[in-house]
Amino acid sequence: MKESKLNRETLLFQRRELMASLKYASFIQRAVLPDKRYLDNTLRDYFILHKPRDIVSGDFYYCMRKEESIIVAAGDCTGHGVPGALMSIMGISFLNEVLSSRGPVMPSRILNLLRERVMKALHQRGYELENKDAMDMALCVFHPRTRELQYAGANNPLYHIRNKVLTEIKPDFMPVGINAIEEDSFTNHSMQLKPGDTVYIFSDGYPDQFGGPDDKKFKYGPFKELLINISDRSMEEQQKEMDRVITKWKGNLPQVDDILIFGIRFV
Amino acid sequence: MQLVAFRIQNFRSIVDTGWHQLAHDNITSLIGQNESGKTSILEALKAFHDGQLIEDMLRSDLSLPEVACRFNFQYVELEARIDKRRISPEIRKLIPTVDTISIKRRWENDIDSHMVMAGELQEIFDESEEQNRQREQKIQENLEQLKRNIETAGNELQQATDEVDWTREKVESIKLRINELKRKIRKFTTRKNKETLKTELTEEEVLLDKLKQTLKKKIVKQEEKRDILDALDEKHRVSSRMEKIEEQINQKKEALAQAQAQLKQILQLSGMYTTEKEKRAAEIQEEIHRTDTESLKGEIAALQHDYHTHLLAMEFIFEGMSIDSAIPAAEKELKSLNKFYSSKELAEEIFKILPDFELFEDFSSLLPNRIDLEDIVRANKGAEGYKAAINFLTITGLDYSFFQQPSNRILKQKIENLNGELTLNFQDFWRQNVGKNNKIKVNFELSYYDHTHPEKSGKPYIEFWIKDEQERLYPKQRSRGVRWFLSFFLELKATAMDRSQQNKLLLIDEPGVSLHARAQEDVLKVFDDIRERIQIIYTTHSPHLIDVNKLYRILAVQRAIADDMNSETLVFSARSLKSATADTLSPIYATMGAQLSQQEIIKSSNNVIVKDLATYYFLKAVTAITGFKKACYFLPASGAESIPMMVNILIGWGIDYIILNFGNSEERTVYEKMIQEHYDNKIDLAKQKMVLLDEYPDTEDLFSTIDFKKYVVKVREGITVKNSDYLKDNNYSRALIASGFLQEVNDGQVSYKKLDEESRENLDQFVAQLASMLK
């Protein structure tokens, strides 16, 4: 009786320690994400819906001003929880490193350079039994002066909505990291924006969430419809509505993955 | 069929080469220092083909060699020549789908070898052998159990017999006792005594009845035990027959080993006999021992068959079959098991359609001054110049029967007539002048040994003469180069005349080692001309026998520890040449320099001086990829520091030039130094003559990392440094990498379209800048 009580107390102690450690880790993870003031100053009209599945998250968002460009990204690392978080911190650090180096600020180039760093860090060489961790990512570079938006995607697309019409720009189907087949250069896409246009980059957590009356995935079709329906609302309202819808959809089911949606309206 | 790869194990200095691919275009060159093991590779391949091994081919630890070769393969080639019913269903399913097939030769001792399949087909044989092994193991276990059962049954029978004997003795003693009692009853008259004795008699009689009953039972039990033992003994008769066969096999194997040892001794001594009589005696001895060994092998095979029949019969007996039926059933089963090709048999069938491997080496392949007719008739391959003589006779359309003319006068006349027609036209294969008008006559004569050769006196020999318009000399009186040329020509010509359908693989040890550099280049051209018909593997030290644009043809051979000739031989394929030592690769480096001086001609203008050979190759590739139209002649210096010297030379010759400098520290230093020293700090003047590509440390940095990985270094690891730094950090040879890349560009494997946006943009900018500097 005495021993079982002791075991219980040990377990409770370990749990407390673990939770404290994870909470501190989440604090560090939040610290490496762009802070709100920087985002407000850089993007002005935007929303971020970030709902980690666990205390720490494998999804991350990124924003950086460089010369006359604004770089934004939404990344989704393999796994969630602690492994995902470690990958996400690595992703953010490598993005910072790539953007601090010389050379043109082009999304495809940034993803190419980022992939080299990830592959090198994880010792990926295309061998069978090696580590296969990687990250999916949508990355945009916006030039406010010319209103040009460039995008490159690693498995994650970009949605552009103008006057309630959604255009999807498809990504390259390979991750930032070792690919199943030989890696290729990422493709750079470019478009001219008009005032009021909104773009959304996101992880697959939202459309992949199970729920609803039949415990099914939310899916991309309804996700697009929802974005179209709310695209004329303020960004703050959009975030609330997205949150409300997915919370209702999920109901009592557990959240399956980290959720991240990064919406930006250009003025 | 074409040999595509090989693997050699335990052959002279080779422990295990691992699998090595040969060049796809049928010409493979083995380069390396003396004693590195190049010739061993050729000899191992030859031994794969003819199975002949000489003692010095064994390693010092006497581990037996294995040589495996992989050939490209189409089932249709085999289908027509093979009994398809003998291919097992598993093999029949797989064999049409494979595009290569591997065969291995294994030596059982230094004389005997056999072929087996290797690779994926062998896996099927291994599986089936494993099943057979398990089956045999099961039978052996049952046999062991049978022995134990016989022992137990014997003990039990003994025990039962002892009990019967004991009971029988007891019965007899009671019978005696009863008789004694009866006798006493009859003798003693007192009533009391009589009564007592009668009571005792009754008791004894009861006991006797009981014992008789017991005895009966014990006898039944004994009979049962005997029956059991007899049944087991019956089975054991079959197994003891197996033991006898096994004993016979061992005896025969011992006899075979002895016969082989004797044969080996005879072979070792064969070169030491001087007189014809001794030679002939040795040959007879050799023949006798060869017959003995062959007959012993046949006997062993028959005994092994018998053994397996009995083994299988035992399985049936254990399953309950009668002994009489088991042997015929086992014979039937064995026949059915042997119905399909074994690995060895299939390999032997495939061997029949493999290319014919010919080794061209000096002793046997160079045309001799003379050869005994007897050596030709008896196919004495060990005779000097045997192969060259045979080649010559093949070309002239003769065989030894030609010389069996009863009349010497007629034979001499026939030879004279034939010599009139025999002119070898070297232009069939050669561009190099050999003799006047590229024509040489090889004359031959039949002569007889005189008294100066008492051992051979009166025996015929063929004598050869090489004759051009100037002189008539013995082959050995001509230069070694001409003799090699001629002999190689004979080899090619004879091979071309061979009507058999088999492909040819020519293994050449140091071709044209005594030839002039230009003639060596001709040899390489000949290889290129004949490679569709004859696959070639050759060893060389000569830079003139290496095509620098085809480095994929190279296999580098070196010792594991440089300068230690006792260390094992390693082989590096073209893709891993960077791991070979500089000494091993010296012919490649030499040929790069040699070719450049021949290929790149300095023009009066548009000469572009670049740092080194690697830069030269990269820039040739860049201009090819971009379809650069302007005339442009890249001149490589031997390093950035040599650029000023090269400029001085060109200025001295009055030749126009520009200098292309990349942004690395050496070239930048040269650029700055040149501004000061050559152009007197006049920047405008300097900029007309020099370009500094500041953004790119080196030529390879013009490519995006991903294109560099895909097309230049062919790796998939993450590269986070400049391409040029990656090459340095990983000790790549820039020259080799660049040369390989240029080759792929020239072969159309890399094109502008395949490159990504970043590379294309960089290259476009670069060539635009280059164009602006050129006239």
JSON list of C-alpha atoms in Angstrom, two decimals, chain B residues 129-275:
[
{"chain": "B", "resi": 129, "resn": "GLU", "atom": "CA", "xyz": [19.47, -26.46, -51.65]},
{"chain": "B", "resi": 130, "resn": "GLU", "atom": "CA", "xyz": [18.55, -25.30, -48.19]},
{"chain": "B", "resi": 131, "resn": "GLN", "atom": "CA", "xyz": [15.30, -27.27, -48.39]},
{"chain": "B", "resi": 132, "resn": "ASN", "atom": "CA", "xyz": [17.23, -30.37, -49.52]},
{"chain": "B", "resi": 133, "resn": "ARG", "atom": "CA", "xyz": [19.74, -29.84, -46.75]},
{"chain": "B", "resi": 134, "resn": "GLN", "atom": "CA", "xyz": [17.00, -29.60, -44.16]},
{"chain": "B", "resi": 135, "resn": "ARG", "atom": "CA", "xyz": [15.40, -32.72, -45.60]},
{"chain": "B", "resi": 136, "resn": "GLU", "atom": "CA", "xyz": [18.69, -34.61, -45.42]},
{"chain": "B", "resi": 137, "resn": "GLN", "atom": "CA", "xyz": [19.28, -33.34, -41.93]},
{"chain": "B", "resi": 138, "resn": "LYS", "atom": "CA", "xyz": [15.89, -34.67, -40.91]},
{"chain": "B", "resi": 139, "resn": "ILE", "atom": "CA", "xyz": [16.74, -38.08, -42.36]},
{"chain": "B", "resi": 140, "resn": "GLN", "atom": "CA", "xyz": [20.11, -38.04, -40.61]},
{"chain": "B", "resi": 141, "resn": "GLU", "atom": "CA", "xyz": [18.37, -37.24, -37.33]},
{"chain": "B", "resi": 142, "resn": "ASN", "atom": "CA", "xyz": [16.02, -40.16, -37.90]},
{"chain": "B", "resi": 143, "resn": "LEU", "atom": "CA", "xyz": [19.00, -42.36, -38.64]},
{"chain": "B", "resi": 144, "resn": "GLU", "atom": "CA", "xyz": [20.59, -41.34, -35.37]},
{"chain": "B", "resi": 145, "resn": "GLN", "atom": "CA", "xyz": [17.32, -42.11, -33.63]},
{"chain": "B", "resi": 146, "resn": "LEU", "atom": "CA", "xyz": [17.24, -45.49, -35.39]},
{"chain": "B", "resi": 147, "resn": "LYS", "atom": "CA", "xyz": [20.68, -46.29, -34.00]},
{"chain": "B", "resi": 148, "resn": "ARG", "atom": "CA", "xyz": [19.56, -45.36, -30.52]},
{"chain": "B", "resi": 149, "resn": "ASN", "atom": "CA", "xyz": [16.39, -47.42, -30.93]},
{"chain": "B", "resi": 150, "resn": "ILE", "atom": "CA", "xyz": [18.41, -50.44, -32.06]},
{"chain": "B", "resi": 151, "resn": "GLU", "atom": "CA", "xyz": [20.61, -50.10, -29.02]},
{"chain": "B", "resi": 152, "resn": "THR", "atom": "CA", "xyz": [17.62, -49.83, -26.70]},
{"chain": "B", "resi": 153, "resn": "ALA", "atom": "CA", "xyz": [15.85, -52.74, -28.39]},
{"chain": "B", "resi": 154, "resn": "GLY", "atom": "CA", "xyz": [19.01, -54.85, -28.14]},
{"chain": "B", "resi": 155, "resn": "ASN", "atom": "CA", "xyz": [19.27, -54.09, -24.43]},
{"chain": "B", "resi": 156, "resn": "GLU", "atom": "CA", "xyz": [15.63, -54.88, -23.90]},
{"chain": "B", "resi": 157, "resn": "LEU", "atom": "CA", "xyz": [15.95, -58.17, -25.81]},
{"chain": "B", "resi": 158, "resn": "GLN", "atom": "CA", "xyz": [18.96, -59.07, -23.73]},
{"chain": "B", "resi": 159, "resn": "GLN", "atom": "CA", "xyz": [17.06, -58.30, -20.58]},
{"chain": "B", "resi": 160, "resn": "ALA", "atom": "CA", "xyz": [14.08, -60.39, -21.76]},
{"chain": "B", "resi": 161, "resn": "THR", "atom": "CA", "xyz": [16.42, -63.25, -22.68]},
{"chain": "B", "resi": 162, "resn": "ASP", "atom": "CA", "xyz": [18.08, -63.06, -19.27]},
{"chain": "B", "resi": 163, "resn": "GLU", "atom": "CA", "xyz": [14.70, -63.20, -17.61]},
{"chain": "B", "resi": 164, "resn": "VAL", "atom": "CA", "xyz": [13.63, -66.18, -19.75]},
{"chain": "B", "resi": 165, "resn": "ASP", "atom": "CA", "xyz": [16.88, -67.96, -18.92]},
{"chain": "B", "resi": 166, "resn": "TRP", "atom": "CA", "xyz": [16.53, -67.22, -15.24]},
{"chain": "B", "resi": 167, "resn": "THR", "atom": "CA", "xyz": [12.90, -68.40, -15.20]},
{"chain": "B", "resi": 168, "resn": "ARG", "atom": "CA", "xyz": [13.82, -71.48, -17.18]},
{"chain": "B", "resi": 169, "resn": "GLU", "atom": "CA", "xyz": [16.59, -72.29, -14.68]},
{"chain": "B", "resi": 170, "resn": "LYS", "atom": "CA", "xyz": [14.14, -71.78, -11.88]},
{"chain": "B", "resi": 171, "resn": "VAL", "atom": "CA", "xyz": [11.63, -74.14, -13.54]},
{"chain": "B", "resi": 172, "resn": "GLU", "atom": "CA", "xyz": [14.32, -76.74, -14.00]},
{"chain": "B", "resi": 173, "resn": "SER", "atom": "CA", "xyz": [15.43, -76.49, -10.37]},
{"chain": "B", "resi": 174, "resn": "ILE", "atom": "CA", "xyz": [11.82, -76.84, -9.16]},
{"chain": "B", "resi": 175, "resn": "LYS", "atom": "CA", "xyz": [11.35, -79.79, -11.47]},
{"chain": "B", "resi": 176, "resn": "LEU", "atom": "CA", "xyz": [14.38, -81.40, -9.85]},
{"chain": "B", "resi": 177, "resn": "ARG", "atom": "CA", "xyz": [13.04, -80.56, -6.46]},
{"chain": "B", "resi": 178, "resn": "ILE", "atom": "CA", "xyz": [9.65, -82.15, -7.33]},
{"chain": "B", "resi": 179, "resn": "ASN", "atom": "CA", "xyz": [11.39, -85.31, -8.57]},
{"chain": "B", "resi": 180, "resn": "GLU", "atom": "CA", "xyz": [13.40, -85.40, -5.37]},
{"chain": "B", "resi": 181, "resn": "LEU", "atom": "CA", "xyz": [10.25, -85.03, -3.29]},
{"chain": "B", "resi": 182, "resn": "LYS", "atom": "CA", "xyz": [8.50, -87.73, -5.25]},
{"chain": "B", "resi": 183, "resn": "ARG", "atom": "CA", "xyz": [11.49, -90.00, -4.75]},
{"chain": "B", "resi": 184, "resn": "LYS", "atom": "CA", "xyz": [11.51, -89.27, -1.00]},
{"chain": "B", "resi": 185, "resn": "ILE", "atom": "CA", "xyz": [7.78, -89.91, -0.72]},
{"chain": "B", "resi": 186, "resn": "ARG", "atom": "CA", "xyz": [8.33, -93.24, -2.32]},
{"chain": "B", "resi": 187, "resn": "LYS", "atom": "CA", "xyz": [11.23, -94.08, 0.05]},
{"chain": "B", "resi": 188, "resn": "PHE", "atom": "CA", "xyz": [9.98, -92.78, 3.40]},
{"chain": "B", "resi": 189, "resn": "THR", "atom": "CA", "xyz": [7.39, -94.93, 4.92]},
{"chain": "B", "resi": 190, "resn": "THR", "atom": "CA", "xyz": [6.36, -93.04, 8.03]},
{"chain": "B", "resi": 191, "resn": "ARG", "atom": "CA", "xyz": [3.00, -91.55, 7.58]},
{"chain": "B", "resi": 192, "resn": "LYS", "atom": "CA", "xyz": [3.86, -88.25, 9.13]},
{"chain": "B", "resi": 193, "resn": "ASN", "atom": "CA", "xyz": [6.83, -87.74, 6.90]},
{"chain": "B", "resi": 194, "resn": "LYS", "atom": "CA", "xyz": [4.88, -88.76, 3.85]},
{"chain": "B", "resi": 195, "resn": "GLU", "atom": "CA", "xyz": [2.21, -86.22, 4.61]},
{"chain": "B", "resi": 196, "resn": "THR", "atom": "CA", "xyz": [4.75, -83.45, 5.10]},
{"chain": "B", "resi": 197, "resn": "LEU", "atom": "CA", "xyz": [6.51, -84.33, 1.87]},
{"chain": "B", "resi": 198, "resn": "LYS", "atom": "CA", "xyz": [3.24, -84.47, -0.01]},
{"chain": "B", "resi": 199, "resn": "THR", "atom": "CA", "xyz": [2.29, -81.02, 1.22]},
{"chain": "B", "resi": 200, "resn": "GLU", "atom": "CA", "xyz": [5.68, -79.75, 0.17]},
{"chain": "B", "resi": 201, "resn": "LEU", "atom": "CA", "xyz": [5.29, -81.43, -3.22]},
{"chain": "B", "resi": 202, "resn": "THR", "atom": "CA", "xyz": [1.94, -79.82, -3.78]},
{"chain": "B", "resi": 203, "resn": "GLU", "atom": "CA", "xyz": [3.41, -76.40, -3.00]},
{"chain": "B", "resi": 204, "resn": "GLU", "atom": "CA", "xyz": [6.29, -76.98, -5.37]},
{"chain": "B", "resi": 205, "resn": "GLU", "atom": "CA", "xyz": [3.96, -78.11, -8.13]},
{"chain": "B", "resi": 206, "resn": "VAL", "atom": "CA", "xyz": [1.87, -74.99, -7.69]},
{"chain": "B", "resi": 207, "resn": "LEU", "atom": "CA", "xyz": [5.02, -72.93, -7.87]},
{"chain": "B", "resi": 208, "resn": "LEU", "atom": "CA", "xyz": [6.11, -74.85, -10.97]},
{"chain": "B", "resi": 209, "resn": "ASP", "atom": "CA", "xyz": [2.82, -74.12, -12.70]},
{"chain": "B", "resi": 210, "resn": "LYS", "atom": "CA", "xyz": [3.18, -70.45, -11.89]},
{"chain": "B", "resi": 211, "resn": "LEU", "atom": "CA", "xyz": [6.74, -70.35, -13.12]},
{"chain": "B", "resi": 212, "resn": "LYS", "atom": "CA", "xyz": [5.79, -72.14, -16.31]},
{"chain": "B", "resi": 213, "resn": "GLN", "atom": "CA", "xyz": [3.14, -69.51, -16.90]},
{"chain": "B", "resi": 214, "resn": "THR", "atom": "CA", "xyz": [5.69, -66.78, -16.22]},
{"chain": "B", "resi": 215, "resn": "LEU", "atom": "CA", "xyz": [8.18, -68.44, -18.53]},
{"chain": "B", "resi": 216, "resn": "LYS", "atom": "CA", "xyz": [5.62, -68.59, -21.29]},
{"chain": "B", "resi": 217, "resn": "LYS", "atom": "CA", "xyz": [4.92, -64.89, -20.90]},
{"chain": "B", "resi": 218, "resn": "LYS", "atom": "CA", "xyz": [8.61, -64.08, -20.77]},
{"chain": "B", "resi": 219, "resn": "ILE", "atom": "CA", "xyz": [9.22, -66.05, -23.95]},
{"chain": "B", "resi": 220, "resn": "VAL", "atom": "CA", "xyz": [6.41, -64.17, -25.69]},
{"chain": "B", "resi": 221, "resn": "LYS", "atom": "CA", "xyz": [7.95, -60.92, -24.49]},
{"chain": "B", "resi": 222, "resn": "GLN", "atom": "CA", "xyz": [11.37, -62.02, -25.68]},
{"chain": "B", "resi": 223, "resn": "GLU", "atom": "CA", "xyz": [9.92, -62.87, -29.09]},
{"chain": "B", "resi": 224, "resn": "GLU", "atom": "CA", "xyz": [8.30, -59.48, -29.25]},
{"chain": "B", "resi": 225, "resn": "LYS", "atom": "CA", "xyz": [11.59, -57.80, -28.42]},
{"chain": "B", "resi": 226, "resn": "ARG", "atom": "CA", "xyz": [13.36, -59.91, -31.03]},
{"chain": "B", "resi": 227, "resn": "ASP", "atom": "CA", "xyz": [10.76, -58.96, -33.64]},
{"chain": "B", "resi": 228, "resn": "ILE", "atom": "CA", "xyz": [11.27, -55.30, -32.81]},
{"chain": "B", "resi": 229, "resn": "LEU", "atom": "CA", "xyz": [15.02, -55.65, -33.05]},
{"chain": "B", "resi": 230, "resn": "ASP", "atom": "CA", "xyz": [14.75, -57.60, -36.29]},
{"chain": "B", "resi": 231, "resn": "ALA", "atom": "CA", "xyz": [12.55, -54.89, -37.80]},
{"chain": "B", "resi": 232, "resn": "LEU", "atom": "CA", "xyz": [14.98, -52.22, -36.72]},
{"chain": "B", "resi": 233, "resn": "ASP", "atom": "CA", "xyz": [17.92, -54.25, -37.95]},
{"chain": "B", "resi": 234, "resn": "GLU", "atom": "CA", "xyz": [16.23, -54.54, -41.32]},
{"chain": "B", "resi": 235, "resn": "LYS", "atom": "CA", "xyz": [16.12, -50.78, -41.54]},
{"chain": "B", "resi": 236, "resn": "HIS", "atom": "CA", "xyz": [19.64, -50.58, -40.31]},
{"chain": "B", "resi": 237, "resn": "ARG", "atom": "CA", "xyz": [20.80, -52.78, -43.17]},
{"chain": "B", "resi": 238, "resn": "VAL", "atom": "CA", "xyz": [19.90, -49.95, -45.58]},
{"chain": "B", "resi": 239, "resn": "SER", "atom": "CA", "xyz": [21.58, -47.33, -43.43]},
{"chain": "B", "resi": 240, "resn": "SER", "atom": "CA", "xyz": [24.69, -49.44, -42.91]},
{"chain": "B", "resi": 241, "resn": "ARG", "atom": "CA", "xyz": [24.87, -49.75, -46.71]},
{"chain": "B", "resi": 242, "resn": "MET", "atom": "CA", "xyz": [24.98, -45.96, -46.73]},
{"chain": "B", "resi": 243, "resn": "GLU", "atom": "CA", "xyz": [27.80, -45.99, -44.22]},
{"chain": "B", "resi": 244, "resn": "LYS", "atom": "CA", "xyz": [29.73, -48.35, -46.44]},
{"chain": "B", "resi": 245, "resn": "ILE", "atom": "CA", "xyz": [29.12, -46.14, -49.46]},
{"chain": "B", "resi": 246, "resn": "GLU", "atom": "CA", "xyz": [30.26, -43.13, -47.47]},
{"chain": "B", "resi": 247, "resn": "GLU", "atom": "CA", "xyz": [33.40, -44.99, -46.52]},
{"chain": "B", "resi": 248, "resn": "GLN", "atom": "CA", "xyz": [33.99, -45.84, -50.18]},
{"chain": "B", "resi": 249, "resn": "ILE", "atom": "CA", "xyz": [33.44, -42.20, -51.15]},
{"chain": "B", "resi": 250, "resn": "ASN", "atom": "CA", "xyz": [36.04, -41.12, -48.60]},
{"chain": "B", "resi": 251, "resn": "GLN", "atom": "CA", "xyz": [38.49, -43.70, -49.88]},
{"chain": "B", "resi": 252, "resn": "LYS", "atom": "CA", "xyz": [37.94, -42.56, -53.46]},
{"chain": "B", "resi": 253, "resn": "LYS", "atom": "CA", "xyz": [38.33, -38.94, -52.43]},
{"chain": "B", "resi": 254, "resn": "GLU", "atom": "CA", "xyz": [41.63, -39.75, -50.81]},
{"chain": "B", "resi": 255, "resn": "ALA", "atom": "CA", "xyz": [42.72, -41.55, -53.95]},
{"chain": "B", "resi": 256, "resn": "LEU", "atom": "CA", "xyz": [41.59, -38.55, -56.01]},
{"chain": "B", "resi": 257, "resn": "ALA", "atom": "CA", "xyz": [43.57, -36.16, -53.81]},
{"chain": "B", "resi": 258, "resn": "GLN", "atom": "CA", "xyz": [46.64, -38.34, -54.27]},
{"chain": "B", "resi": 259, "resn": "ALA", "atom": "CA", "xyz": [46.16, -38.53, -58.03]},
{"chain": "B", "resi": 260, "resn": "GLN", "atom": "CA", "xyz": [45.68, -34.78, -58.17]},
{"chain": "B", "resi": 261, "resn": "ALA", "atom": "CA", "xyz": [48.81, -34.19, -56.10]},
{"chain": "B", "resi": 262, "resn": "GLN", "atom": "CA", "xyz": [50.76, -36.40, -58.48]},
{"chain": "B", "resi": 263, "resn": "LEU", "atom": "CA", "xyz": [49.26, -34.62, -61.47]},
{"chain": "B", "resi": 264, "resn": "LYS", "atom": "CA", "xyz": [50.19, -31.30, -59.94]},
{"chain": "B", "resi": 265, "resn": "GLN", "atom": "CA", "xyz": [53.73, -32.47, -59.44]},
{"chain": "B", "resi": 266, "resn": "ILE", "atom": "CA", "xyz": [53.93, -33.58, -63.05]},
{"chain": "B", "resi": 267, "resn": "LEU", "atom": "CA", "xyz": [52.58, -30.25, -64.22]},
{"chain": "B", "resi": 268, "resn": "GLN", "atom": "CA", "xyz": [55.05, -28.35, -62.05]},
{"chain": "B", "resi": 269, "resn": "LEU", "atom": "CA", "xyz": [57.93, -30.30, -63.51]},
{"chain": "B", "resi": 270, "resn": "SER", "atom": "CA", "xyz": [56.64, -30.10, -67.08]},
{"chain": "B", "resi": 271, "resn": "GLY", "atom": "CA", "xyz": [58.65, -27.00, -67.95]},
{"chain": "B", "resi": 272, "resn": "MET", "atom": "CA", "xyz": [61.88, -28.45, -66.63]},
{"chain": "B", "resi": 273, "resn": "TYR", "atom": "CA", "xyz": [62.38, -31.34, -69.01]},
{"chain": "B", "resi": 274, "resn": "THR", "atom": "CA", "xyz": [64.91, -30.69, -71.72]},
{"chain": "B", "resi": 275, "resn": "THR", "atom": "CA", "xyz": [64.94, -33.82, -73.84]}
]
